[in-house]
Amino acid sequence: MSQFRVIAGVLRGGCVGRSQLQRGYGGGLCRHRADSTRGCSSKAKPLLPAVASNSNYIDEMYLAWLEDHKNVHESWDGYFRNVQVSSPSVEAGKRRPSALLQGRVLSHTPDLTQKVVEDHLAVHSLIRAYQIRGHHVAQLDPLGILEADLDSFVPSDLITTIDKLGFYGLDESDLDRSFQLPPTTFIGGQDITLPLREIIRRLETSYCGHIGVEFMFINNVDQCQWIRQKFETPGILHFTNDEKRTLLARLIRSTRFEDFLARKWSSEKRFGLEGCEVLIPALKTIIDTSSAAGIDSVIMGMPHRGRLNVLANVIRKDLDQIFCQFDPKLEAADEGSGDVKYHLGMYHERINRKTDKNITLSLMANPSHLEAVDPVVQGKTKAEQFYRGDAQGKKVMSILMHGDAAFAGQGVVYETFHLSELPSYTTHGTIHVVVNNQIGFTTDPRVARSSPYPTDVARVVNAPIFHVNADDPEAVMYVCRVAAEWKTTFNKDVVIDLVCYRRFGHNEMDEPMFTQPLMYKQIRRQEHVLKKYSDKLIAERAVTLQEFEEEVAKYDKICEEAYTSSKDEKISHIRHWLDSPWPDFFTAEGEPKSMSCPPTGLDEEVLQHIGQTASSVPLEDFKIHPGVSRILRGRAELVKNRQMDWALGEYVAFGSLLKEGIHVRLSGQDVERGTFSHRHHVLHDQEVDKRICVPMNHLWANQAPYTVCNSSLSEYGVLGFELGFAMANPNALILWEAQFGDFHNTAQCIIDQFISSGQAKWVRNNGIVLLLPHGMEGMGPEHSSARPERFLQMSKDDPDHFPDFIGDFEVQQLYDSNWIVVNCSTPANYSHVLRRQIQLPFRKPLVIFTPKSLLRHPDARSSFDDFNKGTKFKRLIPDEGLASQSPGQVKRLIFCTGKVYYELAKERKQLNLEKDVAIIRLEQISPFPFDLVREEAEKYTNAELVWCQEEHKNMGYYDYVRPRFLTVVANRKSIWYVGRDPAAAPATGNKSTHLNELKRFMDTAFNLSAFQGRDI
């Protein structure tokens, strides 16, 4: 009984003295801390009688109780009644009370006391068992086929049959005994004792009905107590008739919308919501509750199932705009490729009818790649909170909807959860709603996940999980209300698991009976939730049959009128479905306000000021590392000599934009210091823990804020987050840097589905910048190539079309592109391209292949003159040496990009070929600078054209630039390749091989007879 001794010792320190004990707590002399914890009643409770320190204590209480049972607290009364029931001498006690008072019967008290304590402890354990494991036996599946946790095993510590009382050392005779309730339960309401039978009944009601609650893994007592109170308090699951009628009306709209689509377009894919129609009133309840708490902007992400219904009945997209999307004759406006209707998003400001407050709802457009939109939504939510100064998420929030199979199977779900508590990424709580079909496309959940529930991933961040039977609309609404209140109270994630079913196949054309025959036989027999709930309310007299039918007819009429109106729509405008509008940035028609870009140069004093700040520590008594001090001294020397290296060039771009009121955010792995220890934007005091300094935020008095934040070790989730962040505000420079360039391929989904094609599909401008360290440095296959060929392959410019050079060709060409791909070879050009990104009158993603060895290369520096007023980004850097002075004598014109230029220039100088070979740097690769390349080709008319790259022939830039060079020269000349041979891996892992490959193609580059006699 060590457990008894420990608990008895803890509980013993209560009221002492006979007068206090006899008076109980009616006199208010004793206190018990559990009241404040439970939050139910201010009335104090006595200590458990069984923990009395000796028999005299109990004798005195027993004396008082024999005189009058009201002399002691009700819990003592219950205790002595239990002693009488348990004692074999109870009859003797009734006959001879004086003998009892002399202790002849109470001589058994220690044993009886221990038994009572053990029984109370057992009951406390029983209560805890239901709180921990009650969800395993909750009635969650509307079909009654599967257990939601995929396990038919019933935990042995839950009292599902009378014989299980034996697990706790109890039996059926104990069911009517009263037990004192612990402070960790609210099932008693105002009562502090309950019969065991009633305890079990109330626990089953709270935890084993249509709601299953997972929360006992949370390591915060206050949060656990809050959840217990929400689900255990007797009678708390109560709705007024008005609330029930509102719920019914919303359920009618949800159900009849799907019915209408099914009638009108029976052979069209629409990914309907049948089987989980309750999602619509669920979302509206979350929004209503959040609006009442002060939220005025909700950003949502969801898969395709139910999307049209959400657009219609939650976002309030005009029904005729939805219906016209089903018309096969509807023409597309010239705005891009567009997307299928169940991928489109929407942005809408309206009045919340429940709270009469303004609310903005945004449903993000997304691809078929399930869960890919999750971090994007979080990033946009974080951005809106940031720009509005909403530091606690009290104004802007996110709701993410998921499917059960994707929530359990897609790794980006975990990556997104992993961001939820990080300072620079938290959105202060997201409400996750899982539409749990209990099936994937055709895959049974029993072979689709290893965890009991699809929601178990949420446990890693201590998010409570509320499972609920979706065929019980009131239970769903209550859970949604609690989830919204949880988010408001604790600013933490919460998950709602709507256990439902999918009435049809993956889409309406699919046959689910092939693979799930038994499930779909049951589904065909399953009564619709609207019928169940309307019958329930009619039986309760909360609504009449006539009122119900009138509400159905009313919404059917709305749909029919919208259908008629939709026939007038002849052209589909994607911009009407825009999820992230920038009304002040573009014209009312969504067009740029100009088609020009001003120079990006700066005043000398601005350059000097930024350079000096970058070379110093703006805080006093701040001790930095000697190595960092040496770096800062080196910067100061460069500034003194009016020179900039790569780190200073970046500093100039960021710092000048901050001066102009442009927020700059740099995110990624190790970006604060920089993978290659060149940046050092966050300085760390070497003597004071966690004391840091960000000099960039000390540049100007009224500058915009600079955010630089090391991310979690994630690419998919973090790049998606930054993409979302860039959606919120065009007047911000948002950059994501990969630790090494090739690591972007773990975020390939974001690049392919959102960044490359986002504007074409959804008319969504985005200025996200990707910084991808790239270069063949002998570091092996995985730290060399940023895979430029992949970005260039997805660039949409036509290699065979020579464009017309009209207007501002540079800006027009950028406007027509889907993104910009550059490989800068100088700090100045890097700085200018970052500033150009903001100066452009539109936004395009920018992919920059950044250097490694060039960060400290003595030749890779720029003069202040390259940054001064009137200067700008150079799409192409011509040869300015001896070759340019006598272009007619040049025998070979080498085009290249990036680091290889410095190796070529060094080799040319050593071979004394500076008059014979011109080297041109292509800084902007896509869109291809046709105009500048033609100028260079026409300048060196007698030279043969060579493309030189350090990457392998089947990688890098060659396949992209070759057809474009041929277009420039009208196929009259060949463009010869110099570089590494084709290979499977991006680079060799052997240093000697690396150097031999470099020497080999350098020899070819300057062998002026290498291509003689070859066919074009």
mmCIF file of N, CA and C in Angstrom, residues 57-114:
data_model
loop_
_atom_site.group_PDB
_atom_site.id
_atom_site.type_symbol
_atom_site.label_atom_id
_atom_site.label_comp_id
_atom_site.label_asym_id
_atom_site.label_seq_id
_atom_site.Cartn_x
_atom_site.Cartn_y
_atom_site.Cartn_z
ATOM 1 N N TYR A 57 -8.951 10.213 16.374
ATOM 2 C CA TYR A 57 -9.516 11.150 15.394
ATOM 3 C C TYR A 57 -10.859 10.641 14.880
ATOM 4 N N ILE A 58 -10.875 9.371 14.510
ATOM 5 C CA ILE A 58 -12.100 8.799 13.957
ATOM 6 C C ILE A 58 -13.132 8.610 15.079
ATOM 7 N N ASP A 59 -12.661 8.258 16.282
ATOM 8 C CA ASP A 59 -13.597 8.114 17.412
ATOM 9 C C ASP A 59 -14.390 9.398 17.612
ATOM 10 N N GLU A 60 -13.681 10.528 17.578
ATOM 11 C CA GLU A 60 -14.356 11.806 17.820
ATOM 12 C C GLU A 60 -15.351 12.125 16.719
ATOM 13 N N MET A 61 -14.952 11.877 15.503
ATOM 14 C CA MET A 61 -15.873 12.125 14.411
ATOM 15 C C MET A 61 -17.076 11.183 14.485
ATOM 16 N N TYR A 62 -16.804 9.940 14.895
ATOM 17 C CA TYR A 62 -17.868 8.945 14.994
ATOM 18 C C TYR A 62 -18.852 9.312 16.098
ATOM 19 N N LEU A 63 -18.311 9.817 17.221
ATOM 20 C CA LEU A 63 -19.182 10.279 18.310
ATOM 21 C C LEU A 63 -20.140 11.346 17.817
ATOM 22 N N ALA A 64 -19.565 12.342 17.112
ATOM 23 C CA ALA A 64 -20.405 13.430 16.619
ATOM 24 C C ALA A 64 -21.449 12.921 15.645
ATOM 25 N N TRP A 65 -21.054 11.977 14.817
ATOM 26 C CA TRP A 65 -21.975 11.441 13.794
ATOM 27 C C TRP A 65 -23.114 10.655 14.439
ATOM 28 N N LEU A 66 -22.809 9.885 15.534
ATOM 29 C CA LEU A 66 -23.850 9.117 16.204
ATOM 30 C C LEU A 66 -24.868 10.029 16.870
ATOM 31 N N GLU A 67 -24.381 11.158 17.390
ATOM 32 C CA GLU A 67 -25.315 12.100 18.009
ATOM 33 C C GLU A 67 -26.280 12.659 16.975
ATOM 34 N N ASP A 68 -25.744 13.061 15.836
ATOM 35 C CA ASP A 68 -26.582 13.596 14.753
ATOM 36 C C ASP A 68 -25.767 13.560 13.468
ATOM 37 N N HIS A 69 -26.298 12.882 12.477
ATOM 38 C CA HIS A 69 -25.546 12.750 11.226
ATOM 39 C C HIS A 69 -25.248 14.099 10.600
ATOM 40 N N LYS A 70 -26.007 15.114 10.936
ATOM 41 C CA LYS A 70 -25.794 16.439 10.357
ATOM 42 C C LYS A 70 -24.650 17.196 11.029
ATOM 43 N N ASN A 71 -24.112 16.600 12.120
ATOM 44 C CA ASN A 71 -23.004 17.257 12.810
ATOM 45 C C ASN A 71 -21.721 17.251 11.997
ATOM 46 N N VAL A 72 -21.637 16.363 11.028
ATOM 47 C CA VAL A 72 -20.413 16.245 10.229
ATOM 48 C C VAL A 72 -20.736 16.500 8.760
ATOM 49 N N HIS A 73 -19.672 16.718 8.014
ATOM 50 C CA HIS A 73 -19.833 16.956 6.572
ATOM 51 C C HIS A 73 -20.412 15.717 5.903
ATOM 52 N N GLU A 74 -21.092 15.929 4.772
ATOM 53 C CA GLU A 74 -21.769 14.821 4.097
ATOM 54 C C GLU A 74 -20.796 13.719 3.685
ATOM 55 N N SER A 75 -19.537 14.096 3.426
ATOM 56 C CA SER A 75 -18.587 13.057 3.035
ATOM 57 C C SER A 75 -18.248 12.148 4.222
ATOM 58 N N TRP A 76 -18.185 12.740 5.461
ATOM 59 C CA TRP A 76 -17.991 11.894 6.648
ATOM 60 C C TRP A 76 -19.213 11.019 6.861
ATOM 61 N N ASP A 77 -20.362 11.596 6.628
ATOM 62 C CA ASP A 77 -21.592 10.835 6.760
ATOM 63 C C ASP A 77 -21.567 9.621 5.831
ATOM 64 N N GLY A 78 -21.185 9.857 4.559
ATOM 65 C CA GLY A 78 -21.095 8.757 3.611
ATOM 66 C C GLY A 78 -20.059 7.728 4.033
ATOM 67 N N TYR A 79 -18.956 8.213 4.611
ATOM 68 C CA TYR A 79 -17.890 7.305 5.035
ATOM 69 C C TYR A 79 -18.382 6.351 6.118
ATOM 70 N N PHE A 80 -19.036 6.913 7.181
ATOM 71 C CA PHE A 80 -19.475 6.063 8.284
ATOM 72 C C PHE A 80 -20.602 5.133 7.865
ATOM 73 N N ARG A 81 -21.440 5.590 6.926
ATOM 74 C CA ARG A 81 -22.465 4.680 6.415
ATOM 75 C C ARG A 81 -21.807 3.503 5.695
ATOM 76 N N ASN A 82 -20.745 3.780 4.905
ATOM 77 C CA ASN A 82 -20.022 2.711 4.223
ATOM 78 C C ASN A 82 -19.370 1.757 5.202
ATOM 79 N N VAL A 83 -18.851 2.301 6.336
ATOM 80 C CA VAL A 83 -18.234 1.458 7.362
ATOM 81 C C VAL A 83 -19.269 0.513 7.944
ATOM 82 N N GLN A 84 -20.479 1.063 8.203
ATOM 83 C CA GLN A 84 -21.541 0.229 8.755
ATOM 84 C C GLN A 84 -21.920 -0.891 7.791
ATOM 85 N N VAL A 85 -22.021 -0.528 6.481
ATOM 86 C CA VAL A 85 -22.404 -1.537 5.495
ATOM 87 C C VAL A 85 -21.338 -2.621 5.416
ATOM 88 N N SER A 86 -20.069 -2.211 5.495
ATOM 89 C CA SER A 86 -18.964 -3.156 5.327
ATOM 90 C C SER A 86 -18.688 -3.976 6.568
ATOM 91 N N SER A 87 -19.082 -3.473 7.768
ATOM 92 C CA SER A 87 -18.684 -4.110 9.033
ATOM 93 C C SER A 87 -19.569 -5.303 9.360
ATOM 94 N N PRO A 88 -18.983 -6.461 9.736
ATOM 95 C CA PRO A 88 -19.781 -7.623 10.148
ATOM 96 C C PRO A 88 -20.462 -7.377 11.485
ATOM 97 N N SER A 89 -20.087 -6.347 12.192
ATOM 98 C CA SER A 89 -20.638 -6.068 13.518
ATOM 99 C C SER A 89 -21.677 -4.974 13.482
ATOM 100 N N VAL A 90 -22.211 -4.725 12.279
ATOM 101 C CA VAL A 90 -23.123 -3.591 12.178
ATOM 102 C C VAL A 90 -24.354 -3.770 13.048
ATOM 103 N N GLU A 91 -24.868 -5.016 13.118
ATOM 104 C CA GLU A 91 -26.048 -5.223 13.948
ATOM 105 C C GLU A 91 -25.711 -5.017 15.413
ATOM 106 N N ALA A 92 -24.533 -5.520 15.803
ATOM 107 C CA ALA A 92 -24.116 -5.315 17.208
ATOM 108 C C ALA A 92 -23.980 -3.839 17.492
ATOM 109 N N GLY A 93 -23.527 -3.103 16.485
ATOM 110 C CA GLY A 93 -23.357 -1.659 16.694
ATOM 111 C C GLY A 93 -24.677 -0.990 16.940
ATOM 112 N N LYS A 94 -25.699 -1.461 16.288
ATOM 113 C CA LYS A 94 -27.004 -0.847 16.470
ATOM 114 C C LYS A 94 -27.558 -1.160 17.853
ATOM 115 N N ARG A 95 -27.189 -2.413 18.351
ATOM 116 C CA ARG A 95 -27.743 -2.800 19.643
ATOM 117 C C ARG A 95 -26.982 -2.168 20.800
ATOM 118 N N ARG A 96 -25.646 -2.025 20.635
ATOM 119 C CA ARG A 96 -24.851 -1.583 21.768
ATOM 120 C C ARG A 96 -23.940 -0.422 21.367
ATOM 121 N N PRO A 97 -24.488 0.792 21.200
ATOM 122 C CA PRO A 97 -23.655 1.920 20.800
ATOM 123 C C PRO A 97 -22.553 2.233 21.795
ATOM 124 N N SER A 98 -22.786 2.007 23.086
ATOM 125 C CA SER A 98 -21.749 2.326 24.068
ATOM 126 C C SER A 98 -20.514 1.473 23.841
ATOM 127 N N ALA A 99 -20.719 0.216 23.426
ATOM 128 C CA ALA A 99 -19.574 -0.645 23.137
ATOM 129 C C ALA A 99 -18.791 -0.119 21.937
ATOM 130 N N LEU A 100 -19.538 0.398 20.978
ATOM 131 C CA LEU A 100 -18.856 0.957 19.803
ATOM 132 C C LEU A 100 -17.990 2.132 20.207
ATOM 133 N N LEU A 101 -18.591 2.958 21.076
ATOM 134 C CA LEU A 101 -17.846 4.142 21.472
ATOM 135 C C LEU A 101 -16.591 3.790 22.243
ATOM 136 N N GLN A 102 -16.595 2.614 22.842
ATOM 137 C CA GLN A 102 -15.409 2.182 23.566
ATOM 138 C C GLN A 102 -14.378 1.549 22.638
ATOM 139 N N GLY A 103 -14.677 1.549 21.332
ATOM 140 C CA GLY A 103 -13.683 1.086 20.367
ATOM 141 C C GLY A 103 -13.749 -0.368 20.035
ATOM 142 N N ARG A 104 -14.788 -1.114 20.577
ATOM 143 C CA ARG A 104 -14.809 -2.549 20.317
ATOM 144 C C ARG A 104 -15.075 -2.855 18.845
ATOM 145 N N VAL A 105 -15.896 -2.027 18.226
ATOM 146 C CA VAL A 105 -16.102 -2.201 16.787
ATOM 147 C C VAL A 105 -15.054 -1.421 16.000
ATOM 148 N N LEU A 106 -14.688 -0.259 16.525
ATOM 149 C CA LEU A 106 -13.722 0.567 15.801
ATOM 150 C C LEU A 106 -12.323 -0.021 15.826
ATOM 151 N N SER A 107 -12.181 -1.115 16.573
ATOM 152 C CA SER A 107 -10.885 -1.786 16.508
ATOM 153 C C SER A 107 -10.618 -2.295 15.094
ATOM 154 N N HIS A 108 -11.684 -2.431 14.286
ATOM 155 C CA HIS A 108 -11.516 -2.856 12.889
ATOM 156 C C HIS A 108 -11.236 -1.662 11.961
ATOM 157 N N THR A 109 -11.256 -0.427 12.470
ATOM 158 C CA THR A 109 -11.189 0.775 11.647
ATOM 159 C C THR A 109 -9.947 0.870 10.753
ATOM 160 N N PRO A 110 -8.740 0.568 11.243
ATOM 161 C CA PRO A 110 -7.582 0.685 10.354
ATOM 162 C C PRO A 110 -7.736 -0.136 9.075
ATOM 163 N N ASP A 111 -8.190 -1.383 9.188
ATOM 164 C CA ASP A 111 -8.374 -2.205 8.000
ATOM 165 C C ASP A 111 -9.462 -1.640 7.099
ATOM 166 N N LEU A 112 -10.558 -1.215 7.749
ATOM 167 C CA LEU A 112 -11.653 -0.639 6.962
ATOM 168 C C LEU A 112 -11.225 0.664 6.315
ATOM 169 N N THR A 113 -10.454 1.437 7.046
ATOM 170 C CA THR A 113 -9.950 2.698 6.496
ATOM 171 C C THR A 113 -9.117 2.452 5.256
ATOM 172 N N GLN A 114 -8.233 1.493 5.363
ATOM 173 C CA GLN A 114 -7.376 1.176 4.217
ATOM 174 C C GLN A 114 -8.216 0.717 3.029
#
